[in-house]
CSV table of C-alpha atoms in Angstrom, one decimal:
chain,number,residue,atom,x,y,z
O,27,UNK,CA,-3.0,37.3,11.0
O,28,UNK,CA,-6.1,35.9,10.3
O,29,UNK,CA,-6.0,32.3,10.0
O,30,UNK,CA,-8.2,30.5,7.1
O,31,UNK,CA,-8.5,27.1,8.2
O,32,UNK,CA,-8.7,26.2,4.6
O,33,UNK,CA,-4.9,26.9,4.1
O,34,UNK,CA,-3.2,23.9,2.8
O,35,UNK,CA,0.1,23.3,5.2
O,36,UNK,CA,3.3,24.4,3.7
O,37,UNK,CA,1.9,27.9,3.4
O,38,UNK,CA,1.0,27.4,7.1
O,39,UNK,CA,4.5,26.5,7.6
O,40,UNK,CA,5.8,29.4,6.0
O,41,UNK,CA,3.4,31.7,8.0
O,42,UNK,CA,4.8,30.6,11.2
O,43,UNK,CA,8.5,31.0,9.6
O,44,UNK,CA,7.9,34.9,8.8
O,45,UNK,CA,6.4,34.6,12.2
O,46,UNK,CA,3.2,35.6,10.9
O,47,UNK,CA,1.5,33.7,13.0
O,48,UNK,CA,2.4,31.5,15.9
O,49,UNK,CA,1.9,27.3,16.5
O,50,UNK,CA,-0.2,28.0,19.3
O,51,UNK,CA,-3.2,30.3,17.5
O,52,UNK,CA,-2.9,27.5,14.6
O,53,UNK,CA,-3.7,24.9,17.2
O,54,UNK,CA,-6.2,26.8,18.6
O,55,UNK,CA,-7.6,27.7,15.1
O,56,UNK,CA,-8.1,23.9,14.8
O,57,UNK,CA,-9.9,23.2,18.0
O,58,UNK,CA,-12.0,25.5,17.7
O,59,UNK,CA,-13.1,24.2,14.6
O,60,UNK,CA,-12.7,20.5,15.7
O,61,UNK,CA,-15.1,21.8,18.7
O,62,UNK,CA,-17.6,23.3,16.3
O,63,UNK,CA,-18.1,20.5,13.4
O,64,UNK,CA,-16.8,17.1,14.8
O,65,UNK,CA,-20.3,16.5,17.1
O,66,UNK,CA,-22.3,16.6,13.3
O,67,UNK,CA,-19.1,15.1,11.4
O,68,UNK,CA,-17.2,12.9,13.7
O,69,UNK,CA,-14.3,12.8,12.5
O,70,UNK,CA,-12.0,12.2,15.7
O,71,UNK,CA,-11.8,10.0,18.1
O,72,UNK,CA,-9.3,10.4,20.3
O,73,UNK,CA,-8.7,14.1,22.1
O,74,UNK,CA,-5.8,15.5,23.6
O,75,UNK,CA,-6.2,18.6,23.2
O,76,UNK,CA,-4.0,19.5,26.6
O,77,UNK,CA,-1.3,17.7,24.4
O,78,UNK,CA,-1.9,19.3,21.7
O,79,UNK,CA,-1.5,23.2,22.8
O,80,UNK,CA,1.9,22.2,24.9
O,81,UNK,CA,3.4,21.0,21.9
O,82,UNK,CA,2.3,24.4,20.0
O,83,UNK,CA,3.8,26.0,22.5
O,84,UNK,CA,7.0,24.4,22.4
O,85,UNK,CA,6.8,24.8,18.8
O,86,UNK,CA,6.1,28.4,19.2
O,87,UNK,CA,9.5,28.8,21.7
O,88,UNK,CA,11.4,27.4,19.0
O,89,UNK,CA,10.5,29.5,16.4
O,90,UNK,CA,11.5,32.3,19.1
O,91,UNK,CA,14.7,30.7,19.8
O,92,UNK,CA,16.1,29.9,16.3
O,93,UNK,CA,19.2,31.7,14.6
O,94,UNK,CA,17.5,31.2,11.4
O,95,UNK,CA,14.0,29.9,10.3
O,96,UNK,CA,15.8,27.3,8.2
O,97,UNK,CA,17.2,26.0,10.9
O,98,UNK,CA,13.1,24.3,11.8
O,99,UNK,CA,11.9,21.8,10.2
O,100,UNK,CA,9.6,21.4,6.9
O,101,UNK,CA,6.2,21.9,8.8
O,102,UNK,CA,7.5,23.3,12.0
O,103,UNK,CA,4.4,23.7,14.1
O,104,UNK,CA,1.7,22.4,12.1
O,105,UNK,CA,-1.0,20.1,12.8
O,106,UNK,CA,-1.6,17.2,11.9
O,107,UNK,CA,-3.8,14.1,13.4
O,108,UNK,CA,-3.5,10.5,13.4
O,109,UNK,CA,-5.4,7.1,11.5
O,110,UNK,CA,-6.2,5.2,14.7
O,111,UNK,CA,-4.6,2.5,13.5
O,112,UNK,CA,-1.2,3.5,14.3
O,113,UNK,CA,0.0,3.9,17.7
O,114,UNK,CA,1.3,7.1,19.1
O,115,UNK,CA,3.2,6.8,22.7
O,116,UNK,CA,0.7,8.1,25.7
O,117,UNK,CA,-2.8,7.7,23.8
O,118,UNK,CA,-4.5,4.5,23.4
O,119,UNK,CA,-5.0,2.7,20.0
O,120,UNK,CA,-8.9,1.4,19.1
O,121,UNK,CA,-8.3,0.2,15.6
O,122,UNK,CA,-12.0,1.4,15.2
O,123,UNK,CA,-13.3,-1.8,17.1
O,124,UNK,CA,-14.6,-1.8,20.6
O,125,UNK,CA,-13.1,-4.7,21.4
O,126,UNK,CA,-9.3,-3.4,21.5
O,127,UNK,CA,-7.6,-3.2,24.3
O,128,UNK,CA,-7.6,1.0,25.5
O,129,UNK,CA,-3.8,0.5,26.9
O,130,UNK,CA,-2.0,3.6,26.0
O,131,UNK,CA,0.8,3.1,23.3
O,132,UNK,CA,4.4,2.9,24.9
O,133,UNK,CA,6.1,4.0,21.5
O,134,UNK,CA,4.8,5.9,18.9
O,135,UNK,CA,5.0,4.0,15.2
O,136,UNK,CA,8.0,4.9,12.7
O,137,UNK,CA,5.9,7.1,10.8
O,138,UNK,CA,4.3,8.9,13.3
O,139,UNK,CA,7.7,9.4,14.7
O,140,UNK,CA,8.6,10.9,11.3
O,141,UNK,CA,5.7,13.3,11.7
O,142,UNK,CA,7.4,14.1,14.8
O,143,UNK,CA,10.6,14.7,13.5
O,144,UNK,CA,9.2,16.8,10.4
O,145,UNK,CA,7.5,19.3,13.0
O,146,UNK,CA,4.2,18.3,13.1
O,147,UNK,CA,1.8,19.0,16.4
O,148,UNK,CA,0.2,15.7,16.1
O,149,UNK,CA,-3.4,17.2,16.9
O,150,UNK,CA,-5.4,13.8,17.7
O,151,UNK,CA,-6.7,10.4,16.4
O,152,UNK,CA,-9.2,10.9,13.7
O,153,UNK,CA,-11.7,7.7,12.7
O,154,UNK,CA,-11.4,4.5,10.9
O,155,UNK,CA,-13.7,1.7,10.0
O,156,UNK,CA,-12.7,-1.3,12.4
O,157,UNK,CA,-8.6,-2.3,11.8
O,158,UNK,CA,-9.8,-0.3,8.2
O,159,UNK,CA,-11.4,-3.7,6.7
O,160,UNK,CA,-14.4,-1.5,4.6
O,161,UNK,CA,-14.2,1.8,3.1
O,162,UNK,CA,-16.2,3.8,5.3
O,163,UNK,CA,-17.0,4.5,9.4
O,164,UNK,CA,-20.1,3.2,11.0
O,165,UNK,CA,-20.0,1.2,13.9
O,166,UNK,CA,-20.4,0.5,17.6
O,167,UNK,CA,-17.6,1.9,18.6
O,168,UNK,CA,-17.4,5.1,16.7
O,169,UNK,CA,-20.9,6.0,15.7
O,170,UNK,CA,-20.9,7.4,11.8
O,171,UNK,CA,-18.1,9.1,10.2
O,172,UNK,CA,-20.2,12.0,7.6
O,173,UNK,CA,-19.6,13.8,5.3
O,174,UNK,CA,-19.1,17.4,5.0
O,175,UNK,CA,-20.2,17.7,1.5
O,176,UNK,CA,-23.8,16.1,2.7
O,177,UNK,CA,-23.8,14.4,6.2
O,178,UNK,CA,-26.0,12.1,4.7
O,179,UNK,CA,-23.5,10.5,2.6
O,180,UNK,CA,-20.4,8.9,3.9
O,181,UNK,CA,-16.9,10.4,2.9
O,182,UNK,CA,-15.1,7.4,2.2
O,183,UNK,CA,-12.9,5.6,4.3
O,184,UNK,CA,-10.7,4.0,5.9
O,185,UNK,CA,-9.2,6.7,6.6
O,186,UNK,CA,-12.9,8.4,7.0
O,187,UNK,CA,-11.5,10.6,9.9
O,188,UNK,CA,-8.6,12.1,8.4
O,189,UNK,CA,-10.6,12.9,5.0
O,190,UNK,CA,-14.0,14.4,6.8
O,191,UNK,CA,-11.1,16.4,9.0
O,192,UNK,CA,-9.7,18.1,6.3
O,193,UNK,CA,-12.2,18.8,3.8
O,194,UNK,CA,-14.4,20.3,6.6
O,195,UNK,CA,-11.1,22.5,8.0
O,196,UNK,CA,-10.6,20.6,10.9
O,197,UNK,CA,-6.9,20.2,10.0
O,198,UNK,CA,-4.5,21.5,6.9
O,199,UNK,CA,-3.4,17.8,6.5
O,200,UNK,CA,-3.7,14.2,7.7
O,201,UNK,CA,-2.5,11.1,8.4
O,202,UNK,CA,-4.1,8.2,6.3
O,203,UNK,CA,-3.2,4.3,5.5
O,204,UNK,CA,-4.4,2.7,2.1
O,205,UNK,CA,-4.3,-1.1,2.0
O,206,UNK,CA,-6.9,-1.1,-0.7
O,207,UNK,CA,-8.6,2.3,-1.4
O,208,UNK,CA,-8.3,4.2,2.3
O,209,UNK,CA,-6.3,7.0,1.4
O,210,UNK,CA,-7.7,7.0,-2.5
O,211,UNK,CA,-11.7,6.2,-1.6
O,212,UNK,CA,-12.0,9.6,1.6
O,213,UNK,CA,-9.9,11.8,-1.2
O,214,UNK,CA,-12.5,11.0,-3.7
O,215,UNK,CA,-15.3,10.8,-1.2
O,216,UNK,CA,-14.4,14.5,0.4
O,217,UNK,CA,-12.6,16.6,-2.7
O,218,UNK,CA,-9.0,16.2,-1.9
O,219,UNK,CA,-5.8,14.7,-3.0
O,220,UNK,CA,-4.9,11.4,-2.1
O,221,UNK,CA,-1.6,9.6,-3.2
O,222,UNK,CA,-0.9,5.6,-2.2
O,223,UNK,CA,3.0,5.2,-3.1
O,224,UNK,CA,4.7,2.2,-4.3
O,225,UNK,CA,4.8,-1.1,-1.6
O,226,UNK,CA,7.5,-0.5,0.3
O,227,UNK,CA,8.5,3.3,-0.2
O,228,UNK,CA,6.8,3.9,3.4
O,229,UNK,CA,7.7,1.7,6.4
O,230,UNK,CA,6.5,1.6,9.6
O,231,UNK,CA,6.8,-1.0,12.6
O,232,UNK,CA,6.1,-4.3,10.4
O,233,UNK,CA,5.0,-5.3,6.8
O,234,UNK,CA,1.2,-5.2,6.6
O,235,UNK,CA,-1.1,-7.6,4.7
O,236,UNK,CA,2.0,-8.5,2.7
O,237,UNK,CA,2.5,-5.1,1.7
O,238,UNK,CA,-0.8,-4.3,0.4
O,239,UNK,CA,-0.7,-1.5,3.0
O,240,UNK,CA,0.9,1.8,3.4
O,241,UNK,CA,0.9,4.6,5.6
O,242,UNK,CA,0.4,8.4,3.4
O,243,UNK,CA,-1.4,11.9,3.3
O,244,UNK,CA,-4.7,13.3,2.7
O,245,UNK,CA,-4.4,17.4,1.5
O,246,UNK,CA,-5.5,19.9,-1.1
O,247,UNK,CA,-2.6,20.2,-2.9
O,248,UNK,CA,-0.2,18.4,-4.6
O,249,UNK,CA,2.7,20.1,-3.5
O,250,UNK,CA,1.3,19.0,0.0
O,251,UNK,CA,1.0,15.4,-0.4
O,252,UNK,CA,4.7,15.9,-2.7
O,253,UNK,CA,6.3,17.7,0.6
O,254,UNK,CA,4.9,15.4,3.0
O,255,UNK,CA,6.0,12.2,1.2
O,256,UNK,CA,9.4,13.7,1.2
O,257,UNK,CA,9.2,13.4,5.3
O,258,UNK,CA,7.9,9.8,4.6
O,259,UNK,CA,9.5,7.9,2.2
O,260,UNK,CA,13.2,7.5,3.6
O,261,UNK,CA,15.5,4.3,3.8
O,262,UNK,CA,14.5,2.8,7.7
O,263,UNK,CA,17.3,0.3,8.1
O,264,UNK,CA,15.2,-1.4,10.3
O,265,UNK,CA,12.2,-2.7,7.9
O,266,UNK,CA,11.5,-5.9,6.3
O,267,UNK,CA,12.0,-4.6,3.4
O,268,UNK,CA,13.0,-1.1,2.9
O,269,UNK,CA,14.3,1.3,-0.4
O,270,UNK,CA,17.2,3.7,-0.1
O,271,UNK,CA,16.4,7.3,0.5
O,272,UNK,CA,15.3,8.9,-2.7
O,273,UNK,CA,17.8,10.7,-4.4
O,274,UNK,CA,15.8,13.9,-4.9
O,275,UNK,CA,13.1,15.7,-3.3
O,276,UNK,CA,9.7,15.0,-4.5
O,277,UNK,CA,8.1,18.2,-3.6
O,278,UNK,CA,11.6,19.6,-5.8
O,279,UNK,CA,10.4,17.5,-8.7
O,280,UNK,CA,7.3,19.3,-9.3
O,281,UNK,CA,8.8,22.3,-10.8
O,282,UNK,CA,9.7,20.2,-13.6
O,283,UNK,CA,6.9,19.5,-15.7
O,284,UNK,CA,6.4,15.9,-16.9
O,285,UNK,CA,8.2,14.7,-20.2
O,286,UNK,CA,5.9,15.5,-23.6
O,287,UNK,CA,4.8,12.9,-25.3
O,288,UNK,CA,3.7,10.3,-22.3
O,289,UNK,CA,1.4,7.3,-22.9
O,290,UNK,CA,-1.8,8.0,-21.6
O,291,UNK,CA,-4.2,4.6,-21.2
O,292,UNK,CA,-7.7,4.8,-19.6
O,293,UNK,CA,-9.6,1.8,-17.8
O,294,UNK,CA,-13.8,3.3,-17.4
O,295,UNK,CA,-14.6,-0.2,-17.2
O,296,UNK,CA,-15.2,-2.3,-13.5
O,297,UNK,CA,-12.5,-4.8,-13.6
O,298,UNK,CA,-15.4,-7.0,-11.7
O,299,UNK,CA,-18.3,-8.3,-13.9
O,300,UNK,CA,-21.6,-6.6,-13.3
O,301,UNK,CA,-20.7,-3.7,-11.4
O,302,UNK,CA,-21.5,-0.2,-13.2
O,303,UNK,CA,-19.8,2.5,-13.0
O,304,UNK,CA,-21.7,5.6,-12.5
O,305,UNK,CA,-21.7,8.4,-16.3
O,306,UNK,CA,-20.0,11.4,-13.5
O,307,UNK,CA,-17.0,9.4,-12.6
O,308,UNK,CA,-16.6,8.2,-16.4
O,309,UNK,CA,-17.0,12.0,-17.2
O,310,UNK,CA,-14.4,13.0,-14.8
O,311,UNK,CA,-11.8,10.9,-16.8
O,312,UNK,CA,-13.0,11.9,-19.9
O,313,UNK,CA,-11.8,15.4,-18.8
O,314,UNK,CA,-8.9,14.9,-17.9
O,315,UNK,CA,-8.0,12.3,-20.9
O,316,UNK,CA,-9.0,15.7,-22.9
O,317,UNK,CA,-6.6,18.0,-20.5
O,318,UNK,CA,-3.7,15.5,-20.8
O,319,UNK,CA,-4.1,15.3,-24.9
O,320,UNK,CA,-4.1,19.2,-24.9
O,321,UNK,CA,-1.1,19.9,-23.1
O,322,UNK,CA,0.6,17.3,-25.7
O,323,UNK,CA,0.6,13.7,-24.6
O,324,UNK,CA,-1.1,10.6,-26.3
O,325,UNK,CA,-3.5,8.5,-25.8
O,326,UNK,CA,-3.4,4.8,-26.0
O,327,UNK,CA,-5.3,2.3,-27.2
O,328,UNK,CA,-4.3,-0.2,-24.8
O,329,UNK,CA,-5.3,-3.0,-22.2
O,330,UNK,CA,-4.4,-3.5,-19.2
O,331,UNK,CA,-3.5,-7.5,-18.9
O,332,UNK,CA,-6.0,-8.3,-15.7
O,333,UNK,CA,-6.0,-12.2,-15.1
O,334,UNK,CA,-9.8,-13.7,-14.2
O,335,UNK,CA,-11.5,-11.2,-11.3
O,336,UNK,CA,-12.5,-14.6,-9.6
O,337,UNK,CA,-9.0,-15.9,-9.6
O,338,UNK,CA,-7.7,-12.4,-8.1
O,339,UNK,CA,-10.1,-11.7,-6.0
O,340,UNK,CA,-9.9,-15.7,-4.8
O,341,UNK,CA,-6.0,-14.6,-3.9
O,342,UNK,CA,-7.0,-11.4,-2.3
O,343,UNK,CA,-9.1,-12.6,-0.1
O,344,UNK,CA,-7.3,-15.0,1.4
O,345,UNK,CA,-4.4,-12.5,2.4
O,346,UNK,CA,-7.7,-9.6,3.0
O,347,UNK,CA,-8.8,-12.1,6.2
O,348,UNK,CA,-6.0,-11.6,8.2
O,349,UNK,CA,-5.6,-7.8,8.2
O,350,UNK,CA,-6.7,-7.7,12.0
O,351,UNK,CA,-4.1,-10.3,13.1
O,352,UNK,CA,-1.3,-9.1,16.0
O,353,UNK,CA,-4.0,-6.8,17.2
O,354,UNK,CA,-4.9,-6.7,20.8
O,355,UNK,CA,-7.8,-7.8,22.2
O,356,UNK,CA,-9.9,-6.9,25.5
O,357,UNK,CA,-13.2,-8.7,24.0
O,358,UNK,CA,-13.3,-10.3,21.2
O,359,UNK,CA,-16.7,-10.7,21.4
O,360,UNK,CA,-17.0,-7.4,20.9
O,361,UNK,CA,-15.4,-7.4,17.5
O,362,UNK,CA,-18.0,-6.4,14.6
O,363,UNK,CA,-19.5,-10.1,12.4
O,364,UNK,CA,-17.5,-9.1,9.2
O,365,UNK,CA,-14.5,-8.9,11.0
O,366,UNK,CA,-15.8,-12.3,13.3
O,367,UNK,CA,-16.0,-14.2,10.1
O,368,UNK,CA,-13.3,-12.7,8.6
O,369,UNK,CA,-11.4,-13.7,11.8
O,370,UNK,CA,-12.7,-17.2,11.4
O,371,UNK,CA,-12.1,-17.5,7.8
O,372,UNK,CA,-8.6,-16.5,8.2
O,373,UNK,CA,-8.0,-19.2,11.0
O,374,UNK,CA,-9.5,-22.2,9.2
O,375,UNK,CA,-7.0,-21.3,6.1
O,376,UNK,CA,-3.7,-24.0,6.0
O,377,UNK,CA,-0.6,-22.1,5.9
O,378,UNK,CA,-0.1,-24.3,2.1
O,379,UNK,CA,-3.1,-22.3,1.5
O,380,UNK,CA,-2.2,-18.7,2.3
O,381,UNK,CA,1.6,-19.2,0.8
O,382,UNK,CA,-0.3,-20.3,-2.4
O,383,UNK,CA,-2.6,-17.0,-2.8
O,384,UNK,CA,0.8,-15.0,-2.1
O,385,UNK,CA,2.4,-16.5,-4.5
O,386,UNK,CA,-0.7,-16.1,-7.3
O,387,UNK,CA,-1.1,-12.7,-6.3
O,388,UNK,CA,2.3,-12.2,-7.0
O,389,UNK,CA,2.5,-13.9,-10.5
O,390,UNK,CA,-0.4,-11.5,-11.0
O,391,UNK,CA,1.1,-8.8,-9.9
O,392,UNK,CA,3.7,-9.6,-12.0
O,393,UNK,CA,2.0,-9.8,-15.5
O,394,UNK,CA,0.0,-6.4,-14.4
O,395,UNK,CA,3.1,-4.4,-13.7
O,396,UNK,CA,4.8,-6.2,-17.1
O,397,UNK,CA,1.7,-4.9,-19.3
O,398,UNK,CA,1.9,-1.6,-18.1
O,399,UNK,CA,5.5,-0.8,-18.7
O,400,UNK,CA,5.4,-2.5,-22.2
O,401,UNK,CA,1.8,-0.4,-23.3
O,402,UNK,CA,1.8,2.8,-20.7
O,403,UNK,CA,3.2,5.7,-18.8
O,404,UNK,CA,0.1,6.3,-16.9
O,405,UNK,CA,-3.3,4.9,-16.5
O,406,UNK,CA,-6.8,7.1,-16.1
O,407,UNK,CA,-9.1,5.4,-14.3
O,408,UNK,CA,-12.1,6.4,-12.1
O,409,UNK,CA,-11.2,6.4,-8.0
O,410,UNK,CA,-14.2,5.2,-7.0
O,411,UNK,CA,-17.5,3.0,-9.4
O,412,UNK,CA,-19.8,5.0,-7.7
O,413,UNK,CA,-20.3,8.9,-6.1
O,414,UNK,CA,-20.4,8.4,-2.3
O,415,UNK,CA,-23.2,6.3,-1.0
O,416,UNK,CA,-25.9,7.2,1.4
O,417,UNK,CA,-25.0,6.3,5.4
O,418,UNK,CA,-25.7,2.6,6.1
O,419,UNK,CA,-25.9,1.7,2.1
O,420,UNK,CA,-24.4,-1.7,3.3
O,421,UNK,CA,-26.8,-2.9,5.4
O,422,UNK,CA,-28.8,-6.0,4.5
O,423,UNK,CA,-27.1,-9.2,3.1
O,424,UNK,CA,-25.6,-10.9,5.9
O,425,UNK,CA,-22.7,-11.0,7.9
O,426,UNK,CA,-20.4,-10.1,5.3
O,427,UNK,CA,-22.4,-7.4,3.8
O,428,UNK,CA,-20.4,-4.3,4.7
O,429,UNK,CA,-17.8,-5.7,2.7
O,430,UNK,CA,-19.6,-7.3,-0.8
O,431,UNK,CA,-22.1,-4.0,-0.7
O,432,UNK,CA,-18.6,-1.9,-1.2
O,433,UNK,CA,-16.8,-3.2,-3.5
O,434,UNK,CA,-18.1,-0.5,-6.4
O,435,UNK,CA,-16.2,1.9,-3.9
O,436,UNK,CA,-12.8,-0.2,-3.8
O,437,UNK,CA,-13.2,-1.7,-7.3
O,438,UNK,CA,-10.3,0.2,-8.6
O,439,UNK,CA,-8.7,1.2,-6.2
O,440,UNK,CA,-7.4,-2.3,-4.7
O,441,UNK,CA,-6.2,-3.5,-7.6
O,442,UNK,CA,-3.2,-1.2,-7.3
O,443,UNK,CA,-2.4,-2.6,-3.7
O,444,UNK,CA,-1.9,-6.3,-5.1
O,445,UNK,CA,0.4,-4.7,-7.6
O,446,UNK,CA,1.8,-2.3,-5.8
O,447,UNK,CA,1.9,0.7,-8.2
O,448,UNK,CA,2.3,4.1,-7.2
O,449,UNK,CA,-1.7,5.9,-7.8
O,450,UNK,CA,-3.0,9.3,-7.1
O,451,UNK,CA,-6.8,10.0,-6.8
O,452,UNK,CA,-7.2,14.1,-7.1
O,453,UNK,CA,-10.4,15.7,-7.1
O,454,UNK,CA,-11.1,17.1,-10.5
O,455,UNK,CA,-14.7,15.9,-11.0
O,456,UNK,CA,-17.9,17.6,-9.3
O,457,UNK,CA,-21.4,16.5,-9.9
O,458,UNK,CA,-23.6,19.3,-10.3
O,459,UNK,CA,-27.2,17.3,-9.6
O,460,UNK,CA,-25.5,15.9,-6.0
O,461,UNK,CA,-23.5,18.8,-4.9
O,462,UNK,CA,-20.6,16.1,-4.5
O,463,UNK,CA,-16.8,15.6,-5.5
O,464,UNK,CA,-15.4,12.6,-8.2
O,465,UNK,CA,-12.0,11.8,-8.1
O,466,UNK,CA,-9.7,10.4,-10.7
O,467,UNK,CA,-7.2,8.4,-10.5
O,468,UNK,CA,-3.5,8.1,-12.0
O,469,UNK,CA,-1.8,5.3,-11.8
O,470,UNK,CA,2.2,5.2,-13.1
O,471,UNK,CA,5.2,2.3,-12.9
O,472,UNK,CA,6.6,1.0,-9.6
O,473,UNK,CA,8.5,3.8,-7.9
O,474,UNK,CA,7.8,6.7,-10.6
O,475,UNK,CA,5.6,8.9,-8.2
O,476,UNK,CA,7.6,12.2,-9.3
O,477,UNK,CA,5.6,11.6,-12.3
O,478,UNK,CA,2.2,11.1,-10.7
O,479,UNK,CA,2.9,14.0,-8.6
O,480,UNK,CA,4.4,16.5,-12.0
O,481,UNK,CA,0.9,15.0,-13.5
O,482,UNK,CA,-1.6,16.2,-10.7
O,483,UNK,CA,0.3,19.3,-10.3
O,484,UNK,CA,-0.1,19.6,-14.2
O,485,UNK,CA,-4.3,18.7,-13.8
O,486,UNK,CA,-4.2,21.0,-10.3
O,487,UNK,CA,-3.7,24.5,-12.6
O,488,UNK,CA,-5.6,22.7,-15.6
O,489,UNK,CA,-8.8,21.5,-13.8
O,490,UNK,CA,-8.7,23.7,-10.4
O,491,UNK,CA,-9.9,22.1,-7.1
O,492,UNK,CA,-8.3,25.0,-4.9
O,493,UNK,CA,-12.0,27.0,-4.0
O,494,UNK,CA,-14.2,24.5,-3.6
O,495,UNK,CA,-15.4,24.1,-0.3
O,496,UNK,CA,-17.9,22.2,1.8
O,497,UNK,CA,-21.5,23.5,2.9
O,498,UNK,CA,-20.3,22.0,6.5
O,499,UNK,CA,-17.0,24.0,7.4
O,500,UNK,CA,-17.9,27.0,5.3
């Protein structure tokens, strides 16, 4: 069997089960793709090809020994790279920083362990901005991660390497994390599906930035995203908080169409005054609204009750400043200037002020979620207010310019990290003038990932994206 590197992860798993292809052949296919493409795109920061081949060989042996392929885990033999913000036993974790320790991890993070139990072969580690603090990766440690649709553009971030690896056919699926948009932004920039689950749905070793951050994946298909959520979303008795394991399979829930007559709202104006929204991003939202209305859903003219932007930003920033807390640094002087500023501001904030910021975000979140539930079943927004910016767009304006100049990339996504609501970016748009993909974000009430996946699955049929391939990688 000839392996198409753009094959969805579930299809690869099915081919392995049918013994049409070996996990070793699959691993070699993607390692060869990384050899060929990564010098241009810079998606991988740690390679352990010998480990990959050993794991693939063990997976191949397990297929031969299995009495029934139904006994194999769901993604048996499928390669998956891990974002370099979580631990893999025996591999270093750089956190995208020249200042971080390179001591190999003693144990894998809980989310990585779930991937292993699902049968994935870990394919290496992908690039991230330093500490995941900004939505692009251009730094001293990892270089510049580039967009396969246009290498002079950013692929978004902070899960930059994850998006590039899947979009360019260097991996069929990739782990990602999202604290302010870092799954959905690269999904939008690179033409992929990216789901940020409900706060607490997926646990890891600790609760990060007051629950704003979560793990997930970037994929080519909604079905792959749903199946990966089945793997990751389960009760974790050791977690600070963890819901019960979902009552049913997210993948199987997609077989049931979303109920007709959903109340569908739209937010196309920036939640922060002064940020213009690109017409291509608004047009992509309009296309989805038309498709949903044609499918029997009901547009509603309701306004999401958002707090004053400066109040929400102030509270959010106080919490965001502590994002790098607990990361072991071998050389703090090599931390990037914007993260040094955040670190200094965090240390200068007293515990009373910090606790008030946490309380304020909870009050704001409750107000937004209650208003959403009263007025909507589904909200449609641009994933980003802009097309993928050029490499180096963030320069100029002082130490905090990487953060301040990237607001248009995360202005729609970060709001739902605060509320904890599930949100998915789907690549329904395509800007003909630039040849760049355009993502649209769908938002649902807490714990309604099933509804998001059902609607995203409908859009995958009505506004298909599966046949698109980036110029770099074809």
